[in-house]
CSV table of C-alpha atoms in Angstrom, one decimal:
chain,number,residue,atom,x,y,z
H,1,MET,CA,0.0,0.0,0.0
H,2,THR,CA,1.6,3.3,-1.0
H,3,ALA,CA,-0.6,6.3,-0.5
H,4,LYS,CA,0.8,9.5,-2.0
H,5,ILE,CA,-0.4,11.6,0.9
H,6,ALA,CA,1.6,11.6,4.1
H,7,TYR,CA,-0.1,11.2,7.5
H,8,ASP,CA,2.1,14.0,8.9
H,9,ASP,CA,0.9,16.4,6.1
H,10,VAL,CA,-2.8,16.2,7.0
H,11,GLU,CA,-4.7,17.8,9.8
H,12,VAL,CA,-8.3,17.4,11.1
H,13,GLY,CA,-10.3,19.6,8.8
H,14,THR,CA,-8.0,19.1,5.7
H,15,GLU,CA,-10.3,19.1,2.7
H,16,LEU,CA,-10.0,16.6,-0.1
H,17,PRO,CA,-10.5,17.9,-3.7
H,18,ALA,CA,-14.2,17.7,-4.3
H,19,GLN,CA,-15.6,16.0,-7.5
H,20,SER,CA,-18.8,15.8,-9.4
H,21,PHE,CA,-20.0,12.6,-11.1
H,22,PRO,CA,-22.5,12.8,-14.0
H,23,VAL,CA,-25.0,9.9,-14.2
H,24,SER,CA,-27.1,9.1,-17.2
H,25,ARG,CA,-29.4,6.3,-18.1
H,26,ALA,CA,-26.6,4.8,-20.1
H,27,THR,CA,-24.4,4.9,-17.0
H,28,LEU,CA,-26.9,2.9,-15.1
H,29,VAL,CA,-27.3,0.3,-17.9
H,30,GLN,CA,-23.5,-0.1,-18.0
H,31,TYR,CA,-23.3,-0.4,-14.2
H,32,ALA,CA,-26.1,-2.9,-14.2
H,33,GLY,CA,-24.2,-5.1,-16.6
H,34,ALA,CA,-20.9,-4.8,-14.8
H,35,SER,CA,-22.3,-5.3,-11.3
H,36,GLY,CA,-25.0,-7.9,-12.2
H,37,ASP,CA,-27.7,-5.8,-10.5
H,38,PHE,CA,-30.5,-5.8,-13.0
H,39,ASN,CA,-33.3,-4.5,-10.6
H,40,PRO,CA,-35.6,-2.7,-13.1
H,41,ILE,CA,-35.9,0.4,-10.8
H,42,HIS,CA,-32.5,1.3,-12.3
H,43,TRP,CA,-33.5,1.2,-15.9
H,44,ASN,CA,-37.3,0.9,-16.4
H,45,GLU,CA,-39.2,4.1,-15.8
H,46,ARG,CA,-42.6,2.4,-16.0
H,47,PHE,CA,-41.6,-0.1,-13.3
H,48,ALA,CA,-39.9,2.5,-11.1
H,49,LYS,CA,-43.1,4.6,-11.1
H,50,GLU,CA,-45.3,1.6,-10.4
H,51,VAL,CA,-43.3,1.0,-7.2
H,52,GLY,CA,-43.7,4.6,-6.1
H,53,LEU,CA,-40.4,6.1,-7.2
H,54,PRO,CA,-40.4,9.5,-8.9
H,55,ASP,CA,-38.4,8.1,-11.8
H,56,VAL,CA,-35.5,5.7,-12.5
H,57,ILE,CA,-33.0,5.9,-9.7
H,58,ALA,CA,-29.2,5.1,-9.6
H,59,HIS,CA,-27.9,2.0,-7.9
H,60,GLY,CA,-27.0,2.9,-4.4
H,61,MET,CA,-23.8,1.0,-4.9
H,62,PHE,CA,-23.0,3.2,-7.9
H,63,THR,CA,-23.3,6.2,-5.7
H,64,MET,CA,-21.1,4.5,-3.1
H,65,ALA,CA,-18.5,3.6,-5.8
H,66,SER,CA,-18.5,7.2,-7.0
H,67,ALA,CA,-18.1,8.8,-3.6
H,68,ILE,CA,-15.0,6.9,-2.6
H,69,ARG,CA,-13.2,8.1,-5.7
H,70,VAL,CA,-12.7,11.4,-3.9
H,71,VAL,CA,-10.7,9.4,-1.4
H,72,THR,CA,-8.9,7.0,-3.8
H,73,ASP,CA,-7.9,9.8,-6.2
H,74,TRP,CA,-6.6,11.8,-3.2
H,75,ALA,CA,-4.7,8.8,-1.6
H,76,GLY,CA,-3.5,7.6,-5.0
H,77,ASP,CA,-3.6,3.9,-3.9
H,78,PRO,CA,-7.2,2.5,-3.7
H,79,GLY,CA,-5.7,-0.2,-1.5
H,80,ALA,CA,-5.1,2.4,1.2
H,81,VAL,CA,-8.8,2.3,2.0
H,82,VAL,CA,-9.1,0.2,5.2
H,83,GLU,CA,-12.8,0.8,5.9
H,84,TYR,CA,-15.7,2.4,4.0
H,85,GLY,CA,-19.3,2.6,5.0
H,86,VAL,CA,-22.4,4.6,4.0
H,87,ARG,CA,-26.1,4.9,4.7
H,88,PHE,CA,-28.4,5.2,1.7
H,89,THR,CA,-30.6,8.1,2.7
H,90,LYS,CA,-32.2,9.4,-0.6
H,91,PRO,CA,-32.2,8.0,-4.1
H,92,VAL,CA,-30.3,9.7,-6.9
H,93,VAL,CA,-33.1,10.3,-9.4
H,94,VAL,CA,-31.9,10.0,-13.0
H,95,PRO,CA,-34.2,11.7,-15.6
H,96,ASP,CA,-34.2,10.5,-19.2
H,97,ASP,CA,-32.8,13.8,-20.6
H,98,GLU,CA,-29.5,15.0,-21.9
H,99,ASN,CA,-28.2,16.0,-18.5
H,100,GLY,CA,-29.2,13.0,-16.3
H,101,ALA,CA,-28.2,13.5,-12.7
H,102,LEU,CA,-25.1,14.8,-11.0
H,103,ILE,CA,-23.6,13.3,-7.8
H,104,GLU,CA,-21.5,16.0,-6.0
H,105,VAL,CA,-19.0,14.7,-3.4
H,106,SER,CA,-16.9,16.6,-0.9
H,107,ALA,CA,-14.8,15.1,1.9
H,108,LYS,CA,-12.6,16.2,4.8
H,109,VAL,CA,-10.3,14.6,7.3
H,110,ALA,CA,-12.4,14.2,10.5
H,111,ALA,CA,-10.0,12.5,12.7
H,112,LYS,CA,-6.4,11.2,12.9
H,113,LEU,CA,-7.0,7.8,14.3
H,114,ASP,CA,-3.6,6.1,14.9
H,115,ASP,CA,-0.2,7.7,14.7
H,116,ASP,CA,1.5,4.2,14.3
H,117,ALA,CA,-0.9,2.8,11.7
H,118,ARG,CA,-1.1,6.3,10.0
H,119,THR,CA,-4.8,6.0,9.6
H,120,VAL,CA,-7.3,8.9,9.3
H,121,ARG,CA,-11.0,9.0,9.1
H,122,VAL,CA,-12.5,10.9,6.2
H,123,ASP,CA,-16.1,12.0,6.3
H,124,LEU,CA,-17.8,12.3,2.9
H,125,THR,CA,-20.8,14.4,1.8
H,126,ALA,CA,-22.7,13.3,-1.3
H,127,THR,CA,-25.6,15.3,-2.7
H,128,SER,CA,-27.7,15.2,-5.9
H,129,ALA,CA,-30.2,17.8,-6.8
H,130,GLY,CA,-29.6,19.5,-3.5
H,131,GLN,CA,-30.5,16.4,-1.5
H,132,LYS,CA,-28.1,14.5,0.7
H,133,VAL,CA,-28.0,11.0,-0.9
H,134,LEU,CA,-25.5,9.3,1.5
H,135,GLY,CA,-25.5,9.6,5.3
H,136,MET,CA,-22.8,8.4,7.8
H,137,SER,CA,-20.5,8.2,4.9
H,138,ARG,CA,-17.0,7.5,6.3
H,139,ALA,CA,-13.8,6.0,5.2
H,140,VAL,CA,-10.7,5.0,7.1
H,141,VAL,CA,-7.5,5.4,5.0
H,142,ARG,CA,-4.0,4.4,5.7
H,143,LEU,CA,-1.6,7.2,4.6
H,144,ALA,CA,2.1,7.2,3.9
L,1,MET,CA,-45.3,-11.0,10.5
L,2,ALA,CA,-42.3,-10.3,12.7
L,3,LEU,CA,-39.1,-12.0,11.7
L,4,ASP,CA,-37.9,-14.8,13.9
L,5,GLN,CA,-35.2,-13.7,16.4
L,6,SER,CA,-33.8,-17.1,16.6
L,7,PHE,CA,-32.1,-16.5,13.2
L,8,VAL,CA,-29.7,-14.1,14.8
L,9,GLY,CA,-26.2,-15.7,14.7
L,10,ARG,CA,-27.1,-18.2,12.0
L,11,THR,CA,-24.2,-18.8,9.6
L,12,TYR,CA,-24.7,-20.1,6.1
L,13,PRO,CA,-22.3,-22.5,4.4
L,14,PRO,CA,-19.5,-20.8,2.4
L,15,THR,CA,-20.1,-20.1,-1.2
L,16,ASP,CA,-18.3,-21.8,-4.1
L,17,PRO,CA,-15.2,-19.8,-5.0
L,18,TYR,CA,-15.6,-16.8,-7.2
L,19,GLU,CA,-12.6,-16.2,-9.4
L,20,VAL,CA,-11.8,-12.5,-9.8
L,21,GLY,CA,-10.9,-11.8,-13.5
L,22,ARG,CA,-8.8,-8.9,-14.6
L,23,GLU,CA,-11.2,-8.1,-17.4
L,24,LYS,CA,-14.1,-8.2,-15.0
L,25,ILE,CA,-12.3,-5.6,-12.8
L,26,ARG,CA,-11.7,-3.5,-15.9
L,27,GLU,CA,-15.4,-3.7,-16.9
L,28,PHE,CA,-16.4,-2.6,-13.4
L,29,ALA,CA,-13.9,0.2,-13.3
L,30,GLU,CA,-15.1,1.5,-16.7
L,31,ALA,CA,-18.7,1.2,-15.5
L,32,ILE,CA,-18.0,3.5,-12.5
L,33,GLY,CA,-15.9,5.8,-14.8
L,34,ASP,CA,-12.8,5.3,-12.7
L,35,ALA,CA,-9.5,5.5,-14.7
L,36,ASN,CA,-7.2,4.7,-11.8
L,37,PRO,CA,-4.4,2.6,-13.4
L,38,ALA,CA,-4.2,0.3,-10.3
L,39,TYR,CA,-7.4,-1.4,-11.7
L,40,THR,CA,-6.2,-2.0,-15.2
L,41,ASP,CA,-2.4,-1.8,-15.4
L,42,THR,CA,-0.4,-4.5,-13.7
L,43,GLU,CA,2.8,-2.4,-13.6
L,44,ALA,CA,1.0,0.5,-12.0
L,45,ALA,CA,-0.5,-1.8,-9.4
L,46,LYS,CA,2.9,-3.3,-8.7
L,47,ALA,CA,4.4,0.1,-8.3
L,48,LEU,CA,1.9,0.6,-5.5
L,49,GLY,CA,3.0,-2.6,-3.9
L,50,HIS,CA,0.2,-4.9,-5.1
L,51,PRO,CA,1.0,-8.3,-6.8
L,52,ASP,CA,-1.5,-7.7,-9.6
L,53,VAL,CA,-4.3,-5.3,-10.6
L,54,ILE,CA,-6.7,-4.6,-7.7
L,55,ALA,CA,-10.4,-4.1,-7.7
L,56,PRO,CA,-12.2,-0.8,-6.8
L,57,PRO,CA,-13.3,-0.9,-3.1
L,58,THR,CA,-17.0,-1.6,-3.8
L,59,PHE,CA,-16.3,-4.3,-6.4
L,60,VAL,CA,-16.7,-7.1,-3.9
L,61,PHE,CA,-20.3,-6.2,-3.2
L,62,ALA,CA,-21.5,-8.2,-6.3
L,63,ILE,CA,-20.0,-11.3,-4.7
L,64,THR,CA,-21.1,-10.7,-1.1
L,65,PHE,CA,-24.6,-9.7,-2.1
L,66,LYS,CA,-25.1,-12.8,-4.2
L,67,ALA,CA,-24.0,-14.8,-1.1
L,68,ALA,CA,-26.5,-12.8,1.0
L,69,GLY,CA,-29.1,-14.3,-1.3
L,70,LEU,CA,-28.9,-17.4,0.8
L,71,VAL,CA,-30.2,-15.4,3.7
L,72,VAL,CA,-32.6,-13.2,1.7
L,73,GLU,CA,-34.2,-16.2,0.0
L,74,ASP,CA,-34.3,-18.4,3.1
L,75,PRO,CA,-38.0,-19.4,3.2
L,76,GLN,CA,-37.7,-20.0,7.0
L,77,LEU,CA,-36.6,-16.4,7.6
L,78,GLY,CA,-39.5,-15.2,5.5
L,79,LEU,CA,-38.2,-11.8,4.4
L,80,ASP,CA,-40.4,-10.3,1.7
L,81,TYR,CA,-37.7,-9.4,-0.9
L,82,SER,CA,-40.2,-7.4,-3.1
L,83,ARG,CA,-40.2,-4.8,-0.3
L,84,VAL,CA,-36.5,-4.8,0.5
L,85,VAL,CA,-34.3,-1.8,0.1
L,86,HIS,CA,-30.6,-1.4,0.8
L,87,GLY,CA,-30.2,0.6,4.0
L,88,ASP,CA,-26.5,0.6,4.9
L,89,GLN,CA,-23.3,-0.8,3.5
L,90,LYS,CA,-19.9,-1.1,5.0
L,91,PHE,CA,-16.7,-2.8,4.1
L,92,ALA,CA,-13.7,-3.6,6.4
L,93,TYR,CA,-10.6,-4.5,4.3
L,94,ASN,CA,-7.7,-6.6,5.3
L,95,ARG,CA,-6.3,-6.1,1.8
L,96,PRO,CA,-7.8,-5.1,-1.6
L,97,VAL,CA,-9.4,-7.7,-3.8
L,98,ARG,CA,-7.1,-8.5,-6.8
L,99,ALA,CA,-7.1,-10.3,-10.1
L,100,GLY,CA,-6.7,-14.1,-9.7
L,101,ASP,CA,-8.3,-14.2,-6.2
L,102,ARG,CA,-10.6,-17.1,-5.6
L,103,LEU,CA,-13.0,-15.8,-3.0
L,104,THR,CA,-15.5,-17.6,-0.8
L,105,VAL,CA,-18.2,-15.8,1.2
L,106,THR,CA,-19.6,-16.9,4.5
L,107,SER,CA,-22.8,-15.1,5.5
L,108,THR,CA,-24.0,-14.6,9.0
L,109,ILE,CA,-27.2,-13.0,10.3
L,110,GLU,CA,-26.0,-10.4,12.8
L,111,ALA,CA,-29.3,-8.8,13.8
L,112,VAL,CA,-33.0,-9.1,13.0
L,113,LYS,CA,-35.2,-6.1,14.1
L,114,THR,CA,-38.6,-4.7,13.6
L,115,MET,CA,-38.8,-1.0,13.7
L,116,ALA,CA,-42.0,1.0,13.0
L,117,GLY,CA,-43.3,-1.9,11.0
L,118,ASN,CA,-40.1,-2.2,8.9
L,119,GLU,CA,-38.2,-5.4,9.1
L,120,ILE,CA,-34.4,-5.0,9.3
L,121,VAL,CA,-31.8,-7.7,8.7
L,122,ASP,CA,-28.1,-7.1,9.2
L,123,ILE,CA,-25.9,-9.6,7.3
L,124,ARG,CA,-22.1,-10.0,7.7
L,125,GLY,CA,-20.3,-11.5,4.8
L,126,GLU,CA,-16.7,-12.7,5.5
L,127,VAL,CA,-14.7,-13.0,2.4
L,128,HIS,CA,-11.6,-15.3,2.3
L,129,ASP,CA,-9.1,-16.2,-0.4
L,130,GLU,CA,-8.0,-19.6,-1.5
L,131,ALA,CA,-5.4,-19.8,1.2
L,132,GLY,CA,-8.1,-19.2,3.8
L,133,GLU,CA,-6.8,-15.7,4.6
L,134,HIS,CA,-9.4,-13.0,5.4
L,135,VAL,CA,-9.7,-10.4,2.6
L,136,VAL,CA,-12.7,-8.2,3.5
L,137,THR,CA,-15.9,-8.2,5.5
L,138,ALA,CA,-19.0,-6.7,4.1
L,139,PHE,CA,-21.8,-5.5,6.4
L,140,THR,CA,-25.1,-5.2,4.6
L,141,LYS,CA,-28.3,-3.8,6.2
L,142,LEU,CA,-31.5,-4.7,4.3
L,143,VAL,CA,-34.8,-3.1,5.2
L,144,ALA,CA,-38.1,-4.6,4.1
L,145,ARG,CA,-40.5,-1.7,4.2
L,146,ARG,CA,-43.8,-2.1,6.0
L,147,ALA,CA,-46.5,-3.5,3.6
L,148,GLU,CA,-48.7,-0.3,3.5
L,149,GLU,CA,-45.8,1.7,2.2
L,150,ALA,CA,-44.6,-0.7,-0.4
């Protein structure tokens, strides 16, 4: 594991570079194929509305995969992630138009956990259309 | 119908090994739009200290969730899967999943609760490699929404 960020160079409150991830219907079809999650709420508007959703929604696991990129791009080595957890609070609604949806992710160092293991806790915030889509979104990362 | 508390602590038999393919990792990385070379370039992965390309952190969910199907579809537990939504997800890694891994999953029911008519099941999936070494543990909370709201 070779993170490119040094433990000694971060402080509680250090912000990671924020990122935005566009999601279209095509993104969801591709993710369905790659992940094997073919639940029709992620690609069939008629079905999604029948079960009470406003429209097709993104896979929660797609949102989770997108959010951690803020951490893995920062740390450099995705293998530096020791722990990662989220709560799925609101769905990311993906309309069938040219723009689709946008997942906006910011993150900051919330705690320096262990000086010997060089681990920090990073708290993530993920929103789409102004709604918080992940809660309790936290990663533990081992830095250099 | 409240879920049976006696299921707490129940462990299901390990799954047959899932062999992690480098092209499957590439397909997954492309699907999440992640161009990190550690997922596709063996040399880049080795430069980071990994023996081969590694998988994105959430890749393993496809394997652990399939294993959780043993729990979800256990007729004795009686979870109504048509009402199930994914509540929480957490991973605790010992090391990243990598190409060539042959992974088995052992699922255990950690908790069964009923809250405000919703039925909640916590499943822990322990992932081991062929040598029997622990790779990652997946914690999955599933919520079967109360019937009126479904």
